[in-house]
Coordinates of C-alpha atoms in Angstrom, one line a residue:
M1 CA 0.0 0.0 0.0
K2 CA 1.4 3.4 -0.9
M3 CA 1.6 6.0 1.8
I4 CA 1.2 9.6 0.7
F5 CA 2.4 12.6 2.8
G6 CA 1.0 16.0 2.0
N7 CA 3.2 19.1 2.4
K8 CA 0.6 21.7 3.1
A9 CA 1.6 22.1 6.8
V10 CA 5.3 21.4 6.6
P11 CA 6.8 22.2 3.1
A12 CA 10.4 21.3 4.3
M13 CA 9.8 17.8 5.6
A14 CA 12.4 15.8 7.6
L15 CA 12.1 12.0 7.4
T16 CA 14.3 9.3 8.9
A17 CA 14.7 5.7 8.0
L18 CA 16.1 3.4 10.7
V19 CA 16.5 -0.4 11.1
S20 CA 14.5 -0.4 14.3
G21 CA 12.3 2.8 14.4
C22 CA 11.9 6.3 13.0
A23 CA 12.5 9.8 14.1
T24 CA 12.9 13.3 12.7
T25 CA 15.7 15.8 13.0
A26 CA 16.1 19.5 12.2
S27 CA 19.4 21.0 11.1
E28 CA 20.4 24.5 12.1
A29 CA 21.4 26.8 9.3
P30 CA 21.1 30.5 8.5
T31 CA 17.7 31.4 7.1
Y32 CA 17.8 33.0 3.6
D33 CA 15.3 35.9 3.1
A34 CA 14.3 36.1 -0.5
K35 CA 12.8 39.6 0.2
G36 CA 16.0 40.8 1.9
S37 CA 18.8 42.6 0.1
A38 CA 21.8 40.8 -1.5
A39 CA 24.3 43.1 0.3
S40 CA 22.9 42.4 3.8
Q41 CA 23.1 38.6 3.3
A42 CA 26.1 38.1 1.1
D43 CA 28.6 37.6 4.0
T44 CA 26.4 34.9 5.5
F45 CA 25.9 32.8 2.4
I46 CA 28.9 33.6 0.2
A47 CA 32.6 32.8 0.9
A48 CA 35.4 34.3 -1.2
E49 CA 38.9 33.0 -2.2
N50 CA 41.6 35.0 -3.8
E51 CA 39.3 38.0 -3.9
K52 CA 42.2 40.5 -3.8
Y53 CA 42.7 39.7 -7.5
M54 CA 39.4 41.3 -8.3
E55 CA 41.2 44.6 -8.2
G56 CA 40.8 46.4 -11.5
V57 CA 38.3 43.9 -12.9
D58 CA 35.6 45.7 -14.9
K59 CA 35.1 44.2 -18.4
I60 CA 33.7 40.7 -18.0
G61 CA 32.1 38.0 -20.1
V62 CA 30.2 34.9 -19.0
L63 CA 32.1 32.2 -20.8
S64 CA 30.1 29.3 -19.3
C65 CA 27.0 28.9 -17.2
N66 CA 25.8 25.5 -16.0
V67 CA 22.9 24.5 -13.9
M68 CA 22.6 21.1 -12.2
F69 CA 19.1 19.8 -11.3
G70 CA 18.8 17.1 -8.7
V71 CA 16.6 14.3 -9.9
N72 CA 17.5 11.4 -7.6
S73 CA 18.9 11.5 -4.1
A74 CA 20.1 8.4 -2.4
A75 CA 22.1 7.3 0.7
S76 CA 22.7 4.1 2.7
A77 CA 23.8 3.1 6.2
S78 CA 24.7 -0.2 7.8
T79 CA 25.0 -2.0 11.0
S80 CA 28.4 -3.7 11.5
G81 CA 30.4 -5.7 13.9
G82 CA 33.5 -4.2 15.6
F83 CA 37.0 -5.4 15.2
R84 CA 36.4 -8.4 17.5
S85 CA 33.4 -9.7 15.6
D86 CA 35.3 -12.2 13.4
A87 CA 37.3 -13.5 16.4
T88 CA 34.2 -14.1 18.5
R89 CA 32.4 -15.7 15.6
A90 CA 35.4 -18.1 15.2
T91 CA 35.1 -19.2 18.8
G92 CA 31.4 -19.6 18.5
T93 CA 30.5 -16.9 21.1
T94 CA 28.7 -14.6 18.7
R95 CA 26.2 -15.0 16.0
R96 CA 25.6 -11.7 14.1
S97 CA 23.6 -10.7 11.0
D98 CA 23.9 -7.1 9.8
V99 CA 21.5 -4.9 7.8
K100 CA 22.2 -2.3 5.1
V101 CA 19.5 0.4 4.7
T102 CA 19.2 2.1 1.3
V103 CA 16.8 5.0 0.8
T104 CA 16.2 6.8 -2.6
Y105 CA 14.1 9.9 -3.3
A106 CA 13.2 10.7 -6.9
A107 CA 11.8 14.1 -8.1
K108 CA 8.9 13.8 -10.6
G109 CA 6.7 16.3 -12.3
V110 CA 9.0 18.8 -14.1
E111 CA 10.0 17.9 -17.7
E112 CA 13.5 18.3 -19.1
A113 CA 12.4 21.1 -21.4
E114 CA 11.2 23.1 -18.4
M115 CA 14.5 22.6 -16.7
Q116 CA 16.3 23.9 -19.8
R117 CA 14.1 27.0 -19.7
L118 CA 15.0 27.6 -16.1
A119 CA 18.7 27.2 -16.9
N120 CA 18.5 29.7 -19.7
K121 CA 16.7 32.2 -17.5
A122 CA 19.2 31.7 -14.7
C123 CA 22.2 32.4 -17.1
D124 CA 20.5 35.5 -18.6
N125 CA 19.6 36.8 -15.2
A126 CA 23.2 36.3 -14.0
E127 CA 24.5 38.6 -16.7
Q128 CA 21.9 41.2 -15.8
Q129 CA 22.8 41.0 -12.1
L130 CA 26.5 41.3 -12.8
A131 CA 25.8 44.4 -14.9
N132 CA 23.6 45.8 -12.1
A133 CA 26.5 45.4 -9.7
G134 CA 28.6 47.7 -11.9
F135 CA 30.5 45.3 -14.2
E136 CA 30.8 46.0 -17.9
V137 CA 29.3 42.8 -19.2
V138 CA 30.2 41.8 -22.8
P139 CA 26.9 40.7 -24.5
H140 CA 26.5 36.9 -25.0
Q141 CA 25.9 37.4 -28.7
T142 CA 29.3 39.1 -29.0
L143 CA 31.0 36.2 -27.3
K144 CA 29.2 33.6 -29.5
A145 CA 30.5 35.4 -32.6
N146 CA 34.1 34.9 -31.5
P147 CA 35.9 32.0 -33.2
H148 CA 37.6 31.0 -29.9
Y149 CA 34.3 30.8 -28.2
Q150 CA 32.9 28.6 -31.0
A151 CA 36.0 26.4 -30.8
M152 CA 35.7 26.1 -27.0
H153 CA 32.1 24.8 -27.3
A154 CA 33.0 22.6 -30.1
E155 CA 35.3 20.7 -27.7
G156 CA 32.7 20.6 -24.9
R157 CA 30.4 17.9 -23.7
E158 CA 26.9 17.8 -25.1
S159 CA 24.2 19.3 -22.9
P160 CA 22.1 18.2 -21.1
F161 CA 23.8 15.1 -19.7
E162 CA 23.3 13.0 -16.6
Y163 CA 25.9 13.3 -13.8
K164 CA 25.9 10.3 -11.5
G165 CA 26.9 10.7 -7.9
T166 CA 27.3 8.0 -5.2
G167 CA 24.7 5.4 -4.3
G168 CA 22.2 6.2 -7.1
T169 CA 22.3 10.0 -6.7
R170 CA 21.7 11.7 -10.1
Y171 CA 21.7 15.2 -11.5
L172 CA 20.8 16.6 -14.9
V173 CA 23.5 19.1 -16.0
M174 CA 22.4 21.8 -18.4
G175 CA 24.3 24.6 -20.1
R176 CA 22.7 27.4 -22.1
E177 CA 20.4 26.0 -24.8
G178 CA 22.4 25.0 -27.9
E179 CA 25.8 25.1 -26.1
T180 CA 28.0 22.5 -24.7
I181 CA 29.5 22.1 -21.2
S182 CA 33.3 22.4 -20.9
D183 CA 33.9 22.8 -17.2
P184 CA 36.3 19.9 -16.2
R185 CA 34.3 19.2 -13.1
Y186 CA 31.4 17.9 -15.2
I187 CA 33.5 15.8 -17.6
G188 CA 33.6 12.1 -17.0
T189 CA 36.6 9.8 -17.4
A190 CA 36.3 9.2 -21.1
S191 CA 35.8 12.9 -21.9
G192 CA 38.6 13.7 -19.5
F193 CA 41.0 11.6 -21.4
G194 CA 39.9 13.2 -24.6
Q195 CA 40.5 16.7 -23.3
A196 CA 44.0 15.6 -22.1
F197 CA 45.0 14.4 -25.6
K198 CA 43.6 17.6 -27.1
A199 CA 45.5 19.7 -24.6
A200 CA 48.7 18.2 -26.0
A201 CA 47.7 19.5 -29.4
G202 CA 46.5 22.9 -27.9
S203 CA 42.9 22.3 -28.8
S204 CA 41.2 21.6 -25.5
A205 CA 38.1 23.6 -24.4
Q206 CA 40.1 25.3 -21.6
Q207 CA 42.9 26.3 -24.0
H208 CA 40.4 27.9 -26.4
E209 CA 38.9 29.7 -23.3
G210 CA 42.3 31.1 -22.4
R211 CA 42.8 32.5 -25.9
L212 CA 39.3 34.0 -25.9
I213 CA 40.0 35.9 -22.7
K214 CA 43.2 37.4 -24.2
D215 CA 41.6 38.1 -27.6
L216 CA 38.7 40.1 -26.1
G217 CA 40.7 41.6 -23.2
L218 CA 38.1 40.6 -20.6
T219 CA 37.8 38.7 -17.4
G220 CA 36.2 35.3 -18.0
V221 CA 33.3 34.3 -15.7
N222 CA 32.2 30.7 -15.1
I223 CA 28.9 30.1 -13.3
N224 CA 27.8 26.9 -11.7
I225 CA 24.5 26.4 -9.9
L226 CA 23.1 23.3 -8.2
I227 CA 19.3 23.1 -7.5
D228 CA 18.5 20.2 -5.2
F229 CA 15.2 18.9 -3.7
A230 CA 16.5 16.6 -1.0
K231 CA 19.3 16.3 1.5
L232 CA 20.1 12.8 2.7
E233 CA 22.5 12.1 5.5
S234 CA 23.7 8.7 6.6
D235 CA 25.2 7.6 9.9
G236 CA 27.7 5.5 7.9
H237 CA 28.6 1.9 7.7
K238 CA 31.1 1.5 10.7
S239 CA 31.6 2.8 14.2
F240 CA 34.4 5.3 14.8
A241 CA 37.6 3.6 13.7
G242 CA 35.6 0.3 13.4
L243 CA 36.4 -0.6 17.0
S244 CA 33.0 -1.3 18.5
N245 CA 29.8 -2.8 17.1
K246 CA 27.4 -0.5 15.2
D247 CA 24.0 -1.8 16.0
S248 CA 21.8 0.8 14.2
A249 CA 21.6 2.2 10.7
K250 CA 20.0 5.5 10.0
V251 CA 19.4 7.7 6.9
D252 CA 17.9 11.2 7.5
A253 CA 16.2 13.0 4.7
T254 CA 15.1 16.6 4.5
I255 CA 12.9 17.5 1.6
Q256 CA 13.5 21.2 0.8
L257 CA 14.4 23.1 -2.4
T258 CA 17.9 24.5 -2.1
A259 CA 20.5 26.3 -4.3
R260 CA 24.3 26.1 -4.0
G261 CA 27.0 27.1 -6.4
D262 CA 30.1 29.0 -7.3
V263 CA 31.2 31.8 -9.6
R264 CA 34.8 31.9 -10.8
F265 CA 36.5 35.0 -12.3
Q266 CA 39.5 34.6 -14.6
P267 CA 41.1 38.1 -14.6
V268 CA 42.9 38.9 -17.9
A269 CA 45.5 40.8 -15.8
Q270 CA 46.4 37.6 -14.0
Q271 CA 46.8 35.6 -17.3
K272 CA 50.1 34.2 -18.4
C273 CA 50.7 33.3 -22.1
W274 CA 53.4 31.4 -23.9
S275 CA 54.1 29.6 -27.2
R276 CA 54.1 25.8 -27.5
F277 CA 54.3 23.8 -30.7
G278 CA 53.6 26.9 -32.7
K279 CA 50.3 27.7 -30.7
E280 CA 49.7 30.3 -28.1
E281 CA 48.8 28.9 -24.6
C282 CA 47.2 31.1 -22.0
M283 CA 46.1 30.3 -18.4
I284 CA 45.4 32.1 -15.1
K285 CA 48.3 32.0 -12.7
T286 CA 48.0 29.5 -9.9
N287 CA 45.9 30.8 -7.0
H288 CA 45.1 34.0 -8.8
M289 CA 41.5 33.1 -9.7
P290 CA 38.9 34.7 -7.5
V291 CA 36.1 32.2 -6.5
F292 CA 32.9 33.1 -4.8
S293 CA 31.0 30.1 -3.5
T294 CA 28.1 29.3 -1.2
S295 CA 29.2 28.7 2.4
N296 CA 25.6 27.9 3.3
A297 CA 22.9 26.7 1.0
L298 CA 20.0 29.0 0.1
A299 CA 16.7 27.3 1.0
T300 CA 13.1 28.2 0.5
P301 CA 10.5 27.5 3.2
N302 CA 7.7 27.5 0.5
A303 CA 5.9 24.5 -0.8
F304 CA 7.2 23.1 -4.1
Y305 CA 5.8 19.6 -4.1
S306 CA 2.3 18.1 -3.6
S307 CA 3.1 14.8 -2.0
I308 CA 5.7 12.1 -1.2
E309 CA 4.8 8.5 -2.2
D310 CA 6.3 5.3 -1.0
V311 CA 7.1 3.7 -4.4
T312 CA 9.1 0.7 -3.2
T313 CA 8.7 -2.0 -5.8
T314 CA 7.7 -5.6 -5.3
T315 CA 11.2 -6.6 -6.4
D316 CA 12.7 -4.4 -3.8
K317 CA 10.5 -5.9 -1.1
L318 CA 11.3 -9.5 -2.3
T319 CA 15.0 -8.7 -2.3
S320 CA 14.8 -7.2 1.2
G321 CA 12.8 -10.2 2.5
L322 CA 15.1 -12.8 0.8
S323 CA 18.3 -11.2 2.1
K324 CA 16.9 -10.8 5.6
G325 CA 15.9 -14.5 5.5
L326 CA 19.4 -15.5 4.4
G327 CA 20.9 -13.3 7.0
L328 CA 18.9 -15.0 9.7
L329 CA 20.0 -18.4 8.5
S330 CA 23.6 -17.2 8.5
A331 CA 23.3 -15.9 12.0
M332 CA 21.8 -19.2 13.2
S333 CA 24.8 -21.0 11.7
G334 CA 27.3 -18.7 13.4
T335 CA 28.3 -16.5 10.5
S336 CA 29.0 -13.0 11.7
N337 CA 29.6 -11.1 8.4
S338 CA 26.3 -11.7 6.5
T339 CA 24.4 -8.5 5.5
A340 CA 20.7 -8.2 4.8
R341 CA 19.3 -5.4 2.6
D342 CA 16.4 -3.0 3.4
I343 CA 15.4 -1.0 0.4
T344 CA 12.9 1.9 0.4
R345 CA 12.1 4.3 -2.5
Y346 CA 10.1 7.5 -2.4
Q347 CA 8.8 9.8 -5.1
V348 CA 8.5 13.5 -4.5
N349 CA 5.7 14.9 -6.7
L350 CA 6.7 18.4 -7.8
I351 CA 4.3 21.2 -8.5
P352 CA 5.7 22.6 -11.7
A353 CA 4.6 26.2 -11.2
S354 CA 5.8 26.3 -7.6
Y355 CA 9.1 24.6 -8.5
D356 CA 9.7 27.1 -11.3
A357 CA 9.0 30.1 -9.1
E358 CA 11.1 28.9 -6.2
T359 CA 14.0 27.9 -8.5
Q360 CA 14.1 31.3 -10.1
S361 CA 14.0 33.0 -6.7
L362 CA 16.9 31.0 -5.4
T363 CA 19.1 31.4 -8.4
Q364 CA 18.5 35.1 -8.5
G365 CA 19.3 35.3 -4.8
L366 CA 22.6 33.3 -5.1
V367 CA 24.0 35.2 -8.1
G368 CA 22.8 38.5 -6.8
M369 CA 24.8 38.0 -3.6
V370 CA 27.9 36.9 -5.6
A371 CA 27.6 39.9 -7.9
V372 CA 27.5 42.3 -4.9
K373 CA 30.3 40.7 -3.0
A374 CA 32.6 40.4 -6.1
S375 CA 31.9 44.0 -7.0
S376 CA 32.8 45.2 -3.5
S377 CA 36.0 43.3 -3.7
R378 CA 37.4 45.4 -6.5

């Protein structure tokens, strides 16, 4: 039977999965005020690195803008025997069967095309906010007409693509519509090797980006934003240092729409260029790139989903039941290292209009604070 939890009373819902019970927890974090000013909240939510190199930065261009949308969030936890468990099993003094708890939340209700529209809007809005903060922003159309910009995106990864985290966590990564993604943090192993070989020939996306910065005499800006709908925290798989038994397994889940991200500035004044194999190479000097990133996530208290459904499949339940049965038999026979599985899946049903509005509010708030803080660092 499916259980449906409404969110009318508590939009940010905290849920906990345990082996032997359930509870709720609340984490303490600064509250973001969407109606408050960016300047008054920037120091609370935005941290800066190498900001002294913002001095003299005026002419900028947004060379890449990527938005990651959380679509699956997963975590697991386990009970486990301590360092003496194998020894006690061998002497027949302990019979132990452990359990691994796996919890997955999937967001449903917002189509990929709508996410792309939100990504486009976030990037366009970011340029406007940087201009409002006093920067001279080179229009996107001017950048697109430059051959180095075109070459950079020709070597990037097709957008959108799925980025897989640990334990079944998945994100959909989107650049601006019609453009690729060249940020090395989003490039997987195969693409990473491809970029390495191209670097040797002077044709990687990052090398084209360096030439673009020099050619237009601007500071390159790279924007990365993560929109997530759930935060899952596990109490792990072993006790501290693995010394004692761990007899409980817990996964906490907070369902709340949040935004994190960073904005990197590549000052042309901090660029170093040289010639290699007949091609010019340019890069920002080490530790001379200002980075403004979220020190605390921006979260909305407003409702963005209609319900949460338990969508654990029959196969999941059969697997859990079978593994628990085998675990019990193993325990009876004296085996101390068998592990049963407990699998639970939830579906978070998004309200498209609310998700859109809250996502736009969060992305505007994040970039607005970065823009103000970066401008004041000059």
